[in-house]
PDB file of C-alpha atoms in Angstrom:
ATOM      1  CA  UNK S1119     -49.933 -95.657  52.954  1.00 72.00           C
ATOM      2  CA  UNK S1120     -52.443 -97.160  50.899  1.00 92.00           C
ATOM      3  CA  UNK S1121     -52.089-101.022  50.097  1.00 95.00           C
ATOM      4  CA  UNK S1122     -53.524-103.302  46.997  1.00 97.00           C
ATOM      5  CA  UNK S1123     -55.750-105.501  48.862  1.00 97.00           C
ATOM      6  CA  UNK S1124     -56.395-109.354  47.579  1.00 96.00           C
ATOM      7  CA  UNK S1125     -60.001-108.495  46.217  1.00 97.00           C
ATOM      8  CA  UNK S1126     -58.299-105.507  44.184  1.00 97.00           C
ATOM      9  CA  UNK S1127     -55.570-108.734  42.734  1.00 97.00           C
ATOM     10  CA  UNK S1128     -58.213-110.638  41.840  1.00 97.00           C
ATOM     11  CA  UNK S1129     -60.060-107.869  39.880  1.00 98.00           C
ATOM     12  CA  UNK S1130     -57.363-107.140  38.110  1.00 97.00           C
ATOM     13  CA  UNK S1131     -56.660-110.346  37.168  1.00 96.00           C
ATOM     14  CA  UNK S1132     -60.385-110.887  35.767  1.00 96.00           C
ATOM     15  CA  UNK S1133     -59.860-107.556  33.749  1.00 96.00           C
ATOM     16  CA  UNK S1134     -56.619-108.476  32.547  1.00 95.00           C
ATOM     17  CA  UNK S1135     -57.065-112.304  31.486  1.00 94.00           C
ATOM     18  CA  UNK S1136     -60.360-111.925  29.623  1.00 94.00           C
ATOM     19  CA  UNK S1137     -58.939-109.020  27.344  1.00 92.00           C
ATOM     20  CA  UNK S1138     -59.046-110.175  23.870  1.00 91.00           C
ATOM     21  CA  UNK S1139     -55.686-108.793  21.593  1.00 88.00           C
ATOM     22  CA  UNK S1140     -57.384-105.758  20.845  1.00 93.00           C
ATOM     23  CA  UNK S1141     -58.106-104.537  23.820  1.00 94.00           C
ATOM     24  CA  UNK S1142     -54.490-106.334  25.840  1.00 90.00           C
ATOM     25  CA  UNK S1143     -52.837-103.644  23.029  1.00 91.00           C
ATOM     26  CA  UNK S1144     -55.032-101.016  24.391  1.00 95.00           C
ATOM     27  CA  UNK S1145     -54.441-101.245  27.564  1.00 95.00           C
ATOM     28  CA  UNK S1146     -50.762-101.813  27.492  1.00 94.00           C
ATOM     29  CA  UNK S1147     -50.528 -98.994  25.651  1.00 95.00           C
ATOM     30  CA  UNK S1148     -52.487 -96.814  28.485  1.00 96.00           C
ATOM     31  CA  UNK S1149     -50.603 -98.491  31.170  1.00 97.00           C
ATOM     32  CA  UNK S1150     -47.094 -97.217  28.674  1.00 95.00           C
ATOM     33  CA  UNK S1151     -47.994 -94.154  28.011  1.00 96.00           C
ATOM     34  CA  UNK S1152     -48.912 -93.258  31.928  1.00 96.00           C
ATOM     35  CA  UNK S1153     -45.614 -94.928  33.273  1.00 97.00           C
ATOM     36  CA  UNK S1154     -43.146 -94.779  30.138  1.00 97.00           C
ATOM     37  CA  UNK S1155     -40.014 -94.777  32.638  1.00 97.00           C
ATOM     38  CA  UNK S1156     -41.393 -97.818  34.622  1.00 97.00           C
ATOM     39  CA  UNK S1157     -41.679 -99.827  31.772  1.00 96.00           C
ATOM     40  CA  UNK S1158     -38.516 -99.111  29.897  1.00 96.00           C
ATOM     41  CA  UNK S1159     -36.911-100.162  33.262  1.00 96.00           C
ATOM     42  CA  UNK S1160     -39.094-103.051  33.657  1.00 96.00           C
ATOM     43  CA  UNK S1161     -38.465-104.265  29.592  1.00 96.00           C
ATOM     44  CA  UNK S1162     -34.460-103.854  30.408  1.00 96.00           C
ATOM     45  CA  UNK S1163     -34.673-106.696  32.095  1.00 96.00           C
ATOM     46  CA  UNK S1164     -34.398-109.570  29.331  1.00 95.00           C
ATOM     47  CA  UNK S1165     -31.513-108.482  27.555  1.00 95.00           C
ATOM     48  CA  UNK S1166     -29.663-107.593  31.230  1.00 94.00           C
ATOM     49  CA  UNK S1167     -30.405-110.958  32.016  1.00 96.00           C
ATOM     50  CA  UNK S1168     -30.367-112.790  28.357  1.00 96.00           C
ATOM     51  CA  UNK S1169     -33.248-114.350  29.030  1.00 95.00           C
ATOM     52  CA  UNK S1170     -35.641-113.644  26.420  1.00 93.00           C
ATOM     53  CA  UNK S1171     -38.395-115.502  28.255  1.00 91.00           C
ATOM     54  CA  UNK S1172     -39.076-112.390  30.419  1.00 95.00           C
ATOM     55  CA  UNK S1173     -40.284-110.347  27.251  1.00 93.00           C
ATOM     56  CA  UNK S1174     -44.037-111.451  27.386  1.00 92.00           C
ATOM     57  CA  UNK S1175     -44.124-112.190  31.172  1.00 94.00           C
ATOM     58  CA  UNK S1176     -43.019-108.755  32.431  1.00 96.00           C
ATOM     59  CA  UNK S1177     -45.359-106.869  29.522  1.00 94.00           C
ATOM     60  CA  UNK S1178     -48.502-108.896  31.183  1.00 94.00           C
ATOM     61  CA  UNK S1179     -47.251-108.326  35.162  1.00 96.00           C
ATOM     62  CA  UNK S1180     -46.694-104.565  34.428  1.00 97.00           C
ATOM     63  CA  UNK S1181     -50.322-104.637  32.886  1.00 96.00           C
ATOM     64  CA  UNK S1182     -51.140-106.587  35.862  1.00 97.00           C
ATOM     65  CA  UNK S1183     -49.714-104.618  38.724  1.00 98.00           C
ATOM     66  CA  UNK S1184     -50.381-100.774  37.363  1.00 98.00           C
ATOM     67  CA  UNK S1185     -54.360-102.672  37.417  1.00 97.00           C
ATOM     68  CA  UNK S1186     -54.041-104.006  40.732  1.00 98.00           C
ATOM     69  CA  UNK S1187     -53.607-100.162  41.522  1.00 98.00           C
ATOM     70  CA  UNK S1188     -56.303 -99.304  39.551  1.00 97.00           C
ATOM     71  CA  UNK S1189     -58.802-100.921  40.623  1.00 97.00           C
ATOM     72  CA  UNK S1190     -58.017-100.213  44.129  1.00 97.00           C
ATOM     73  CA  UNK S1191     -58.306 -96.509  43.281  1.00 96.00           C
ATOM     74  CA  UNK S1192     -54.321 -95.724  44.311  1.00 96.00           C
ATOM     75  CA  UNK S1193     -53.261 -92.892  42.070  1.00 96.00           C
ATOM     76  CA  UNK S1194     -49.427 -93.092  40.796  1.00 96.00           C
ATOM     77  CA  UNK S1195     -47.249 -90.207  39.767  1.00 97.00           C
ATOM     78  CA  UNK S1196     -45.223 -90.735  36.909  1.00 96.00           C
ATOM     79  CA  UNK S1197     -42.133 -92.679  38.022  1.00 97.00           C
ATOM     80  CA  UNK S1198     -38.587 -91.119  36.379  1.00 97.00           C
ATOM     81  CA  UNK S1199     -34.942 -91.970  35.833  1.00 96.00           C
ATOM     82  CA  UNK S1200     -34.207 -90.250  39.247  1.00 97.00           C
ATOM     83  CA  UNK S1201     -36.716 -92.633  41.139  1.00 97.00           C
ATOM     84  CA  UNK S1202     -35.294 -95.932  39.272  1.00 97.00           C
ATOM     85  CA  UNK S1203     -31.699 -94.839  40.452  1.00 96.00           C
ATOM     86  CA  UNK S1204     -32.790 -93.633  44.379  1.00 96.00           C
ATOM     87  CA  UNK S1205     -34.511 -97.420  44.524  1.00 96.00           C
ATOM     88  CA  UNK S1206     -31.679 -98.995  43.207  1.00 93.00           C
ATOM     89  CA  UNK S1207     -29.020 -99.700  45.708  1.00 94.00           C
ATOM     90  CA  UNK S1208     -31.341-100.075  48.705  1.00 95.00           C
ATOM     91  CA  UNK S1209     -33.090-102.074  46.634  1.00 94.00           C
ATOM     92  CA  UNK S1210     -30.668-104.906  45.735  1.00 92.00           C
ATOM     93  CA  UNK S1211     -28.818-104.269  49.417  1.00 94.00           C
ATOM     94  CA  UNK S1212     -32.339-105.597  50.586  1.00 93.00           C
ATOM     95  CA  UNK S1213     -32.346-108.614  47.720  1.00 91.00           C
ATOM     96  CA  UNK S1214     -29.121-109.541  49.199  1.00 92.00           C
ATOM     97  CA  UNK S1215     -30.336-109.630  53.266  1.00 93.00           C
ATOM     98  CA  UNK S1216     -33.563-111.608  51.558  1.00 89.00           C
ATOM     99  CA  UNK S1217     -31.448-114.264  49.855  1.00 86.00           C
ATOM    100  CA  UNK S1218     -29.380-114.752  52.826  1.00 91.00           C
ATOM    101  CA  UNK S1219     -31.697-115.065  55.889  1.00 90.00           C
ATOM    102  CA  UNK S1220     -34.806-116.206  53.394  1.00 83.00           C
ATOM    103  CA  UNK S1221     -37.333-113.979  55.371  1.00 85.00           C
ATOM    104  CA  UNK S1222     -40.272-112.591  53.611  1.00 84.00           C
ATOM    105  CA  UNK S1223     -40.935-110.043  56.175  1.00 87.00           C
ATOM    106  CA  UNK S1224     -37.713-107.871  54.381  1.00 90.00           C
ATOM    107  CA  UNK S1225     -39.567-107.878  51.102  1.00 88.00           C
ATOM    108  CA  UNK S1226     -42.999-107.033  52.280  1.00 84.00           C
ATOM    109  CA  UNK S1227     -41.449-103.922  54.432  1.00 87.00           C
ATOM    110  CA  UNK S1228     -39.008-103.306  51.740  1.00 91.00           C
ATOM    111  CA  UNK S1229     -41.854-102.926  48.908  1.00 92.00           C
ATOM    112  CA  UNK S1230     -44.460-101.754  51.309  1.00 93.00           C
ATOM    113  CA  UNK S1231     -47.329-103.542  49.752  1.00 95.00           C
ATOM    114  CA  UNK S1232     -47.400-107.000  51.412  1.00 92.00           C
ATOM    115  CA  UNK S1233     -49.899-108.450  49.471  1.00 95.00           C
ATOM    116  CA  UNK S1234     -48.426-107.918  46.157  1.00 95.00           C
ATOM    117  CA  UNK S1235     -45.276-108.683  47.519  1.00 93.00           C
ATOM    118  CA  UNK S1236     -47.418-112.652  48.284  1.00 92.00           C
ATOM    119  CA  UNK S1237     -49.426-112.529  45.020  1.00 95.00           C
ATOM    120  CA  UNK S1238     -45.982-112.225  43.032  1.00 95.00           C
ATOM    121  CA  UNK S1239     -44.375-115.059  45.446  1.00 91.00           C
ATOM    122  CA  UNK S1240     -47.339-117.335  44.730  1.00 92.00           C
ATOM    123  CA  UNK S1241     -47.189-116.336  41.052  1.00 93.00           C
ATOM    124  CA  UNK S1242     -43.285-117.513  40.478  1.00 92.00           C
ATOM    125  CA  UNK S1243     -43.617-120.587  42.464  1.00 89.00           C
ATOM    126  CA  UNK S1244     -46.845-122.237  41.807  1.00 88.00           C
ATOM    127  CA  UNK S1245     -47.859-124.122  38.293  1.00 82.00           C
ATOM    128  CA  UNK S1246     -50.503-122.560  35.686  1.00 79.00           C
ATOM    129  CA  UNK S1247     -53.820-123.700  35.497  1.00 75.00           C
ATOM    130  CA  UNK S1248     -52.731-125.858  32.365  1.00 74.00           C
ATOM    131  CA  UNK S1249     -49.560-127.436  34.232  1.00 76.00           C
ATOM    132  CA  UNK S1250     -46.654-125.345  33.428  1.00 80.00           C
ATOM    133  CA  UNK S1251     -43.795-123.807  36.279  1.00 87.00           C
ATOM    134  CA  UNK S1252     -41.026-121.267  35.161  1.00 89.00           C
ATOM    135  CA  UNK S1253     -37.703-122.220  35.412  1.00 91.00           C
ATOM    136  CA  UNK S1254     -36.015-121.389  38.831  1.00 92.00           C
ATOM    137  CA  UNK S1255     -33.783-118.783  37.507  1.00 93.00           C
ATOM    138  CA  UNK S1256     -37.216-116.858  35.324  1.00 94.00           C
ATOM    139  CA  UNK S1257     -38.787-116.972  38.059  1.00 93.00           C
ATOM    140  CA  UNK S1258     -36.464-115.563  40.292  1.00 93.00           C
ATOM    141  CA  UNK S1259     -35.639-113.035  37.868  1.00 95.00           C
ATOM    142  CA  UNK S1260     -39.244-112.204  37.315  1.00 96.00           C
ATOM    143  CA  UNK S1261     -40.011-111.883  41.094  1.00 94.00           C
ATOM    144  CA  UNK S1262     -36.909-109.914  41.413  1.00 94.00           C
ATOM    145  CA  UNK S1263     -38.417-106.997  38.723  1.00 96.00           C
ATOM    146  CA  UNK S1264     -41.752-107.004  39.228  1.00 97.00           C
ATOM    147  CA  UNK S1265     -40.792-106.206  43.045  1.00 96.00           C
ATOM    148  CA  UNK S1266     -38.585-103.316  41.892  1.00 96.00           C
ATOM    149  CA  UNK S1267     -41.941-102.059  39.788  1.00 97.00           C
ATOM    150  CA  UNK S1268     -44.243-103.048  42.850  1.00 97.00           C
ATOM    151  CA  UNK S1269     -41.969-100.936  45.126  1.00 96.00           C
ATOM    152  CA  UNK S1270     -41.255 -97.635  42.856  1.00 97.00           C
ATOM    153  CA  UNK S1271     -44.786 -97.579  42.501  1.00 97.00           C
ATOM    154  CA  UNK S1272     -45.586 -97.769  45.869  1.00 96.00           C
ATOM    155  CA  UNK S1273     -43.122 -95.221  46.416  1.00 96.00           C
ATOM    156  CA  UNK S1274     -44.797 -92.747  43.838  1.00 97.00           C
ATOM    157  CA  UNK S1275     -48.854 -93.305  45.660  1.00 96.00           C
ATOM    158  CA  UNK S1276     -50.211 -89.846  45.380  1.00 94.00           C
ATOM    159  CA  UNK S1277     -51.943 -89.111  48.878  1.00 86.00           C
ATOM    160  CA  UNK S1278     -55.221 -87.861  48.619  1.00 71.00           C
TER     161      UNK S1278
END
């Protein structure tokens, strides 16, 4: 299996924070279009969780993520309703072993992609460059979807 490796992170994060609008709506619109199901699932999350801060942090982490892939050269198939609902109860069975022994060896086996798994971590618990921290419960509800995306991905790699 194929993993996202740091320098592939920090690419993406170069492409991704020096879009201007115009080309952020371009390529969340390519990154839509390929994974339509994945994001649909992703967007659910802020009115599941009524927290309407989510909205404009899971549109730039799905950007994010599908070009961490990208620029490590991983092709995806399309993920589909039928992938979402396999992932779904091993997914939060794991969530539930994670929050109770608090080891983040069961995510990064779980998701398969360890250093995602430690970019996300990083990304919920450290402060911005200009000083700001989420709020324990966005963050945790942020780590907790982007994971689900990070691992259905993972789990639709094409092999070469």
């Amino acid at each position: 299996m194929k993993h996202v490796t740091l320098a592939s992170i920090e690419k993406a994060i170069d492409v991704v924070d020096n879009l201007d609008d115009n080309q952020l709506e371009a390529i969340s619109n390519k990154y839509a279009n390929a994974q339509q199901a994945l994001l649909n699932y992703v967007m659910s999350a802020p009115a599941e969780y009524k927290n309407e801060n989510l909205e404009g942090l899971l549109i730039y982490y799905f950007c994010l993520i599908c070009e961490c892939f990208e620029q490590e050269g991983i092709k995806i198939r399309q993920i589909n309703e039928a992938d979402i609902d396999e992932l779904e109860d091993p997914y939060f069975d794991m969530l539930d072993q994670y929050f109770e022994e608090e080891d983040e060896e069961i995510i990064e086996s779980f998701c398969d992609q360890p250093f995602l798994a430690q970019f996300m971590a990083m990304e919920v618990s450290t402060e911005d460059n200009d000083g700001t921290t989420l709020d324990e419960e966005t963050a945790t509800q942020l780590f907790i979807v982007t994971l689900a995306m990070i691992s259905l991905m993972n789990r639709a790699i094409i092999e070469n």
